[in-house]
């Protein structure tokens, strides 16, 4: 038996309880978690914004050590450090063949499988977003484990699995920020802070962080923000004032709300680009009139998992970490235990802090 954070039903509070994992069968890997980050998407699963089969073990941003491998697994062995990848690509669907592995249509096929059983009553549990990282140990498909990069502590490496791949990818792959461009990042949670660091790595000239909380300024500046704006109805005007009345070249929206998406778009210059990273609900309707779409000539695009290919991008991110350009510690606002996850969810709801990291 291992301890895990289980979502019993959509809208119900998380339960910290014992689970029984199966032995790793063919093509599966058992991992002892070193750390797992608490991501806003876990909350989106728990409140039903994103739907997955429940009851489920949540947690999708983690790293740990391989305990055992099933038949046919050759790319990792017991004792190896690994980073969990919650969106394994199949390699053969239309998206994968095009090289857009982040759009793989089969990435979440595993969500309906039986992952483990509750230790108390033997009932079936599903694996949230494939990897069920809010647990002392997990058993995952081989495609969900990537060898951990050398020179990055495993606890820090957990963050690479979602926040950093997403935030860095939004800046480098989706928005393609170029040296000298100005960037505004909306939302200073884990992904937003990673996006700020990515903008700094890209050589952005002016990096504006926007958040509803005035308390995140220090975190944001440490991540590379040159300016900090507390979100209000004047946000777009304030950002234009910082950029010769033009607006930024690029806005990265990490919140997923209609008003923030609209403000991000309005904060860019004519011809500017807005990338939406935040995952919002169906009730979040964003409206534009036809004349303004023409007049401003702006681009608005979505982005999935930072449009990243984890196998390709992890070594790049690790090099940034080793060479001091990417500070993973600067993303973490608190280190907690498994029992601290429900309270960390409350902090996410309240918009406090960056990333809570569960350390096992
Ligand atoms: Zn996530
Ligand atoms: Zn695919």
Short mmCIF file of C-alpha atoms and ligand atoms in Angstrom, two decimals:
data_model
loop_
_atom_site.label_atom_id
_atom_site.label_comp_id
_atom_site.label_asym_id
_atom_site.label_seq_id
_atom_site.Cartn_x
_atom_site.Cartn_y
_atom_site.Cartn_z
CA UNK A 1 0.00 0.00 0.00
CA UNK A 2 1.11 3.57 -0.72
CA UNK A 3 -0.52 6.86 0.24
CA UNK A 4 -2.16 8.99 -2.42
CA UNK A 5 -4.44 12.01 -2.95
CA UNK A 6 -7.70 10.72 -4.41
CA UNK A 7 -10.51 12.71 -6.00
CA UNK A 8 -13.61 10.65 -5.00
CA UNK A 9 -16.02 12.58 -7.27
CA UNK A 10 -16.13 15.83 -9.24
CA UNK A 11 -16.59 18.70 -6.80
CA UNK A 12 -15.69 16.60 -3.76
CA UNK A 13 -12.71 17.40 -1.55
CA UNK A 14 -9.52 15.38 -2.06
CA UNK A 15 -8.93 12.45 0.26
CA UNK A 16 -5.50 11.35 1.37
CA UNK A 17 -5.83 7.58 1.54
CA UNK A 18 -4.02 4.28 0.95
CA UNK A 19 -4.04 2.71 -2.52
CA UNK A 20 -2.89 -0.65 -3.86
CA UNK A 21 -0.91 -0.50 -7.12
CA UNK A 22 -0.62 -3.46 -9.50
CA UNK A 23 2.77 -4.90 -10.43
CA UNK A 24 4.01 -3.14 -13.58
CA UNK A 25 2.77 -5.21 -16.52
CA UNK A 26 4.25 -5.20 -20.04
CA UNK A 27 5.20 -1.69 -21.13
CA UNK A 28 4.69 -0.20 -17.66
CA UNK A 29 6.97 1.38 -15.12
CA UNK A 30 6.66 1.74 -11.36
CA UNK A 31 8.06 5.00 -10.00
CA UNK A 32 8.68 6.20 -6.43
CA UNK A 33 7.92 9.92 -6.51
CA UNK A 34 10.54 12.39 -5.29
CA UNK A 35 8.28 15.41 -5.75
CA UNK A 36 5.07 16.51 -7.44
CA UNK A 37 3.88 20.05 -8.18
CA UNK A 38 0.35 21.23 -7.49
CA UNK A 39 -0.85 22.60 -10.83
CA UNK A 40 -4.01 24.55 -11.58
CA UNK A 41 -5.08 21.75 -13.93
CA UNK A 42 -5.44 19.42 -10.94
CA UNK A 43 -7.99 21.87 -9.63
CA UNK A 44 -9.67 21.99 -13.05
CA UNK A 45 -10.07 18.21 -12.86
CA UNK A 46 -11.44 18.35 -9.34
CA UNK A 47 -14.03 21.05 -10.11
CA UNK A 48 -15.07 19.51 -13.44
CA UNK A 49 -13.69 22.24 -15.75
CA UNK A 50 -11.70 19.41 -17.35
CA UNK A 51 -13.43 16.02 -17.37
CA UNK A 52 -11.68 12.73 -16.64
CA UNK A 53 -13.06 9.45 -15.29
CA UNK A 54 -13.32 9.48 -11.48
CA UNK A 55 -12.58 8.45 -8.80
CA UNK A 56 -9.01 9.29 -9.72
CA UNK A 57 -5.57 9.79 -8.27
CA UNK A 58 -4.63 13.34 -9.27
CA UNK A 59 -1.20 14.89 -9.83
CA UNK A 60 0.49 15.20 -13.21
CA UNK A 61 3.74 17.08 -12.61
CA UNK A 62 6.28 14.83 -11.00
CA UNK A 63 9.67 13.20 -10.97
CA UNK A 64 11.03 10.20 -9.14
CA UNK A 65 13.04 7.01 -9.25
CA UNK A 66 12.16 3.86 -11.17
CA UNK A 67 11.36 0.99 -8.79
CA UNK A 68 10.47 -1.72 -11.31
CA UNK A 69 9.81 -2.08 -15.01
CA UNK A 70 7.50 -4.42 -16.88
CA UNK A 71 8.35 -6.56 -19.88
CA UNK A 72 9.59 -4.70 -22.93
CA UNK A 73 10.62 -1.50 -21.17
CA UNK A 74 14.16 -0.74 -22.21
CA UNK A 75 14.66 3.04 -22.05
CA UNK A 76 14.75 3.14 -18.24
CA UNK A 77 15.78 0.68 -15.51
CA UNK A 78 15.27 0.40 -11.74
CA UNK A 79 17.23 3.11 -9.94
CA UNK A 80 17.00 5.62 -12.83
CA UNK A 81 15.69 9.10 -12.17
CA UNK A 82 12.72 10.01 -14.38
CA UNK A 83 10.46 12.96 -15.15
CA UNK A 84 6.79 12.14 -15.66
CA UNK A 85 5.16 13.21 -18.93
CA UNK A 86 1.37 13.40 -18.54
CA UNK A 87 0.76 13.63 -22.29
CA UNK A 88 2.55 10.70 -23.91
CA UNK A 89 2.33 10.81 -27.70
CA UNK A 90 1.43 7.71 -29.71
CA UNK A 91 3.74 8.48 -32.64
CA UNK A 92 1.24 7.36 -35.25
CA UNK A 93 -1.85 9.62 -35.22
CA UNK A 94 -2.20 12.51 -37.70
CA UNK A 95 -0.85 15.03 -35.17
CA UNK A 96 2.16 12.91 -34.24
CA UNK A 97 2.98 12.23 -37.89
CA UNK A 98 2.95 16.00 -38.49
CA UNK A 99 5.38 16.36 -35.58
CA UNK A 100 2.79 18.13 -33.39
CA UNK A 101 3.03 15.58 -30.60
CA UNK A 102 1.37 17.92 -28.08
CA UNK A 103 -1.86 17.50 -30.08
CA UNK A 104 -1.70 13.67 -30.06
CA UNK A 105 -5.28 12.43 -30.15
CA UNK A 106 -4.37 9.39 -28.08
CA UNK A 107 -2.54 11.22 -25.29
CA UNK A 108 -5.28 10.82 -22.72
CA UNK A 109 -6.50 7.35 -23.71
CA UNK A 110 -5.13 6.01 -20.43
CA UNK A 111 -7.45 8.16 -18.30
CA UNK A 112 -10.21 5.55 -18.41
CA UNK A 113 -8.01 2.66 -17.35
CA UNK A 114 -7.97 1.18 -13.89
CA UNK A 115 -4.84 2.56 -12.29
CA UNK A 116 -5.06 1.27 -8.72
CA UNK A 117 -7.55 0.24 -6.04
CA UNK A 118 -8.43 1.89 -2.79
CA UNK A 119 -6.83 -0.02 0.07
CA UNK A 120 -9.90 0.35 2.30
CA UNK A 121 -12.68 -0.98 0.05
CA UNK A 122 -10.89 -2.28 -3.08
CA UNK A 123 -12.78 0.09 -5.40
CA UNK A 124 -11.24 1.09 -8.75
CA UNK A 125 -9.27 4.31 -9.24
CA UNK A 126 -8.36 6.01 -12.53
CA UNK A 127 -5.10 7.83 -13.23
CA UNK A 128 -6.20 11.52 -13.42
CA UNK A 129 -3.96 12.87 -16.18
CA UNK A 130 -2.21 9.54 -16.89
CA UNK A 131 0.51 9.68 -14.27
CA UNK A 132 -1.26 9.93 -10.86
CA UNK A 133 1.67 11.72 -9.30
CA UNK A 134 0.01 12.67 -5.99
CA UNK A 135 1.13 9.36 -4.50
CA UNK A 136 4.23 7.93 -2.90
CA UNK A 137 4.46 5.57 -5.88
CA UNK A 138 2.74 5.23 -9.22
CA UNK A 139 2.61 2.79 -12.15
CA UNK A 140 2.55 4.44 -15.58
CA UNK A 141 2.90 3.57 -19.27
CA UNK A 142 6.52 3.62 -20.45
CA UNK A 143 5.72 6.62 -22.67
CA UNK A 144 5.01 8.65 -19.52
CA UNK A 145 8.57 8.41 -18.21
CA UNK A 146 11.49 10.36 -19.60
CA UNK A 147 15.02 9.92 -18.26
CA UNK A 148 15.70 12.73 -15.79
CA UNK A 149 18.35 15.12 -17.06
CA UNK A 150 21.72 15.00 -15.32
CA UNK A 151 22.62 17.86 -13.03
CA UNK A 152 19.07 18.74 -12.00
CA UNK A 153 17.89 17.55 -8.54
CA UNK A 154 14.88 15.23 -8.91
CA UNK A 155 12.71 17.38 -6.66
CA UNK A 156 13.29 20.40 -8.92
CA UNK A 157 12.96 18.26 -12.06
CA UNK A 158 9.31 17.58 -11.16
CA UNK A 159 8.48 21.13 -12.23
CA UNK A 160 9.85 20.48 -15.71
CA UNK A 161 7.01 18.03 -16.32
CA UNK A 162 4.21 20.60 -16.60
CA UNK A 163 4.81 24.20 -15.44
CA UNK A 164 8.13 24.68 -17.17
CA UNK A 165 7.43 22.76 -20.38
CA UNK A 166 4.18 24.74 -20.65
CA UNK A 167 5.46 28.21 -19.74
CA UNK A 168 8.73 27.92 -21.62
CA UNK A 169 7.01 26.34 -24.61
CA UNK A 170 4.35 29.07 -24.73
CA UNK A 171 7.09 31.66 -25.12
CA UNK A 172 9.51 29.77 -27.36
CA UNK A 173 7.31 27.49 -29.46
CA UNK A 174 3.86 29.08 -29.52
CA UNK A 175 4.56 32.84 -29.37
CA UNK A 176 8.12 32.51 -30.74
CA UNK A 177 9.38 35.50 -28.80
CA UNK A 178 12.42 37.06 -30.45
CA UNK A 179 15.30 38.97 -28.89
CA UNK A 180 14.36 42.57 -28.13
CA UNK A 181 10.61 42.03 -28.16
CA UNK A 182 8.42 43.17 -25.29
CA UNK A 183 6.30 40.59 -23.48
CA UNK A 184 3.46 40.73 -20.96
CA UNK A 185 2.66 37.61 -18.93
CA UNK A 186 -0.78 37.43 -17.32
CA UNK A 187 -0.91 35.31 -14.16
CA UNK A 188 2.13 34.75 -11.92
CA UNK A 189 1.45 31.14 -10.89
CA UNK A 190 3.86 28.31 -11.74
CA UNK A 191 3.31 28.50 -15.51
CA UNK A 192 3.39 32.31 -15.55
CA UNK A 193 6.64 32.42 -13.60
CA UNK A 194 8.14 29.88 -16.01
CA UNK A 195 6.96 32.04 -18.92
CA UNK A 196 8.63 35.10 -17.38
CA UNK A 197 11.91 33.20 -17.11
CA UNK A 198 11.51 31.98 -20.67
CA UNK A 199 10.98 35.56 -21.88
CA UNK A 200 14.20 36.53 -20.12
CA UNK A 201 16.02 33.61 -21.77
CA UNK A 202 14.63 34.72 -25.15
CA UNK A 203 16.19 38.15 -24.62
CA UNK A 204 12.92 40.06 -24.33
CA UNK A 205 13.55 43.77 -23.73
CA UNK A 206 10.65 44.58 -21.46
CA UNK A 207 8.89 41.88 -19.48
CA UNK A 208 5.67 42.93 -17.78
CA UNK A 209 4.11 40.62 -15.20
CA UNK A 210 0.40 41.06 -14.48
CA UNK A 211 -1.41 39.48 -11.55
CA UNK A 212 -4.43 40.23 -9.38
CA UNK A 213 -2.27 40.00 -6.26
CA UNK A 214 0.23 42.73 -5.37
CA UNK A 215 2.06 40.16 -3.27
CA UNK A 216 3.61 38.31 -6.20
CA UNK A 217 5.76 41.20 -7.37
CA UNK A 218 8.96 39.95 -5.78
CA UNK A 219 8.44 36.43 -7.19
CA UNK A 220 7.74 37.87 -10.62
CA UNK A 221 10.77 40.16 -10.61
CA UNK A 222 12.98 37.27 -9.50
CA UNK A 223 11.66 35.36 -12.53
CA UNK A 224 12.66 38.17 -14.88
CA UNK A 225 9.84 40.72 -14.84
CA UNK A 226 11.09 44.27 -15.46
CA UNK A 227 7.68 45.73 -14.59
CA UNK A 228 4.78 44.60 -12.43
CA UNK A 229 1.15 45.56 -12.94
CA UNK A 230 -1.60 44.69 -10.47
CA UNK A 231 -4.55 43.66 -12.64
CA UNK A 232 -7.38 46.20 -12.88
CA UNK A 233 -9.64 47.63 -15.55
CA UNK A 234 -6.71 49.88 -16.52
CA UNK A 235 -4.26 47.05 -17.17
CA UNK A 236 -4.13 47.40 -20.96
CA UNK A 237 -3.65 51.18 -20.64
CA UNK A 238 -0.86 50.72 -18.09
CA UNK A 239 0.93 48.27 -20.36
CA UNK A 240 0.65 50.63 -23.33
CA UNK A 241 2.07 53.41 -21.13
CA UNK A 242 5.11 51.21 -20.46
CA UNK A 243 5.66 50.57 -24.17
CA UNK A 244 5.61 53.99 -25.88
CA UNK A 245 1.81 53.84 -26.03
CA UNK A 246 2.15 50.95 -28.51
CA UNK A 247 1.43 47.84 -26.46
CA UNK A 248 3.65 44.80 -26.09
CA UNK A 249 4.73 42.63 -29.00
CA UNK A 250 3.56 39.48 -27.22
CA UNK A 251 1.06 38.66 -24.47
CA UNK A 252 1.04 35.28 -22.73
CA UNK A 253 -2.24 34.57 -20.95
CA UNK A 254 -1.85 31.98 -18.18
CA UNK A 255 -5.23 32.41 -16.49
CA UNK A 256 -7.93 31.10 -18.85
CA UNK A 257 -10.59 33.73 -18.18
CA UNK A 258 -12.49 35.69 -20.80
CA UNK A 259 -11.66 39.09 -19.30
CA UNK A 260 -7.96 38.27 -19.02
CA UNK A 261 -7.80 36.94 -22.57
CA UNK A 262 -9.48 40.09 -23.85
CA UNK A 263 -7.15 42.32 -21.79
CA UNK A 264 -4.10 40.41 -22.97
CA UNK A 265 -5.19 40.91 -26.57
CA UNK A 266 -5.80 44.63 -25.97
CA UNK A 267 -2.37 44.97 -24.36
CA UNK A 268 -0.54 44.04 -27.54
CA UNK A 269 0.52 46.48 -30.24
CA UNK A 270 -1.04 46.54 -33.69
CA UNK A 271 0.08 43.28 -35.23
CA UNK A 272 0.92 41.86 -31.80
CA UNK A 273 0.45 38.24 -30.78
CA UNK A 274 -1.41 36.73 -27.85
CA UNK A 275 -0.95 33.13 -26.76
CA UNK A 276 -3.57 31.64 -24.44
CA UNK A 277 -2.08 29.05 -22.10
CA UNK A 278 -4.69 29.12 -19.33
CA UNK A 279 -7.41 26.49 -19.45
CA UNK A 280 -10.81 28.11 -19.03
CA UNK A 281 -14.34 26.81 -18.92
CA UNK A 282 -17.01 26.74 -21.63
CA UNK A 283 -18.73 29.65 -19.87
CA UNK A 284 -15.79 31.96 -20.64
CA UNK A 285 -16.92 33.67 -23.87
CA UNK A 286 -14.48 36.13 -25.43
CA UNK A 287 -15.97 38.62 -27.91
CA UNK A 288 -14.38 40.74 -30.64
CA UNK A 289 -16.02 42.96 -33.19
CA UNK A 290 -15.15 42.55 -36.84
CA UNK A 291 -13.80 46.06 -37.26
CA UNK A 292 -11.30 45.78 -34.42
CA UNK A 293 -10.01 42.44 -35.70
CA UNK A 294 -9.24 44.19 -38.99
CA UNK A 295 -7.91 47.39 -37.47
CA UNK A 296 -5.49 45.88 -34.97
CA UNK A 297 -4.21 43.07 -37.17
CA UNK A 298 -3.40 41.01 -34.07
CA UNK A 299 -3.02 37.25 -33.68
CA UNK A 300 -4.70 35.22 -30.95
CA UNK A 301 -3.71 31.59 -30.59
CA UNK A 302 -4.17 28.69 -28.22
CA UNK A 303 -1.39 26.48 -26.96
CA UNK A 304 -1.38 22.94 -25.57
CA UNK A 305 1.36 21.83 -23.13
CA UNK A 306 3.43 24.75 -24.46
CA UNK A 307 3.36 23.14 -27.92
CA UNK A 308 6.26 21.15 -26.49
CA UNK A 309 7.78 17.84 -27.39
CA UNK A 310 8.92 16.72 -23.93
CA UNK A 311 11.53 14.29 -25.26
CA UNK A 312 13.13 17.03 -27.35
CA UNK A 313 12.67 19.89 -24.90
CA UNK A 314 13.69 18.38 -21.56
CA UNK A 315 17.42 18.31 -22.40
CA UNK A 316 17.20 21.94 -23.58
CA UNK A 317 15.49 23.00 -20.35
CA UNK A 318 18.02 21.06 -18.29
CA UNK A 319 20.88 22.89 -20.02
CA UNK A 320 19.24 26.21 -19.12
CA UNK A 321 19.02 25.01 -15.50
CA UNK A 322 22.63 23.83 -15.34
CA UNK A 323 23.92 27.03 -16.89
CA UNK A 324 21.96 29.19 -14.46
CA UNK A 325 19.46 30.73 -16.87
CA UNK A 326 16.44 28.83 -15.57
CA UNK A 327 15.89 28.93 -11.79
CA UNK A 328 13.48 26.15 -10.85
CA UNK A 329 13.66 27.03 -7.17
CA UNK A 330 12.25 30.47 -7.98
CA UNK A 331 8.98 28.86 -9.09
CA UNK A 332 8.35 27.10 -5.80
CA UNK A 333 6.51 29.07 -3.15
CA UNK A 334 6.04 26.29 -0.61
CA UNK A 335 7.22 22.75 -0.02
CA UNK A 336 4.51 20.54 1.43
CA UNK A 337 3.71 16.91 2.21
CA UNK A 338 0.95 14.83 0.62
CA UNK A 339 -1.36 15.86 3.46
CA UNK A 340 -0.84 19.50 2.52
CA UNK A 341 -2.41 19.16 -0.95
CA UNK A 342 -6.01 20.10 0.03
CA UNK A 343 -4.75 23.31 1.65
CA UNK A 344 -2.58 23.98 -1.43
CA UNK A 345 -5.74 23.68 -3.58
CA UNK A 346 -7.34 26.39 -1.44
CA UNK A 347 -4.31 28.60 -2.10
CA UNK A 348 -4.64 28.03 -5.85
CA UNK A 349 -8.33 28.99 -5.68
CA UNK A 350 -7.45 32.13 -3.73
CA UNK A 351 -4.78 33.04 -6.30
CA UNK A 352 -2.00 32.91 -3.74
CA UNK A 353 1.58 31.92 -4.44
CA UNK A 354 3.31 30.29 -7.40
CA UNK A 355 3.85 26.55 -7.11
CA UNK A 356 3.36 24.30 -4.10
CA UNK A 357 5.69 21.33 -4.38
CA UNK A 358 4.88 18.06 -2.64
CA UNK A 359 8.17 16.56 -1.50
CA UNK A 360 8.05 12.84 -0.69
ZN1 LIG B 1 -0.18 21.12 -15.08
ZN1 LIG B 2 -0.43 10.60 -31.56
#
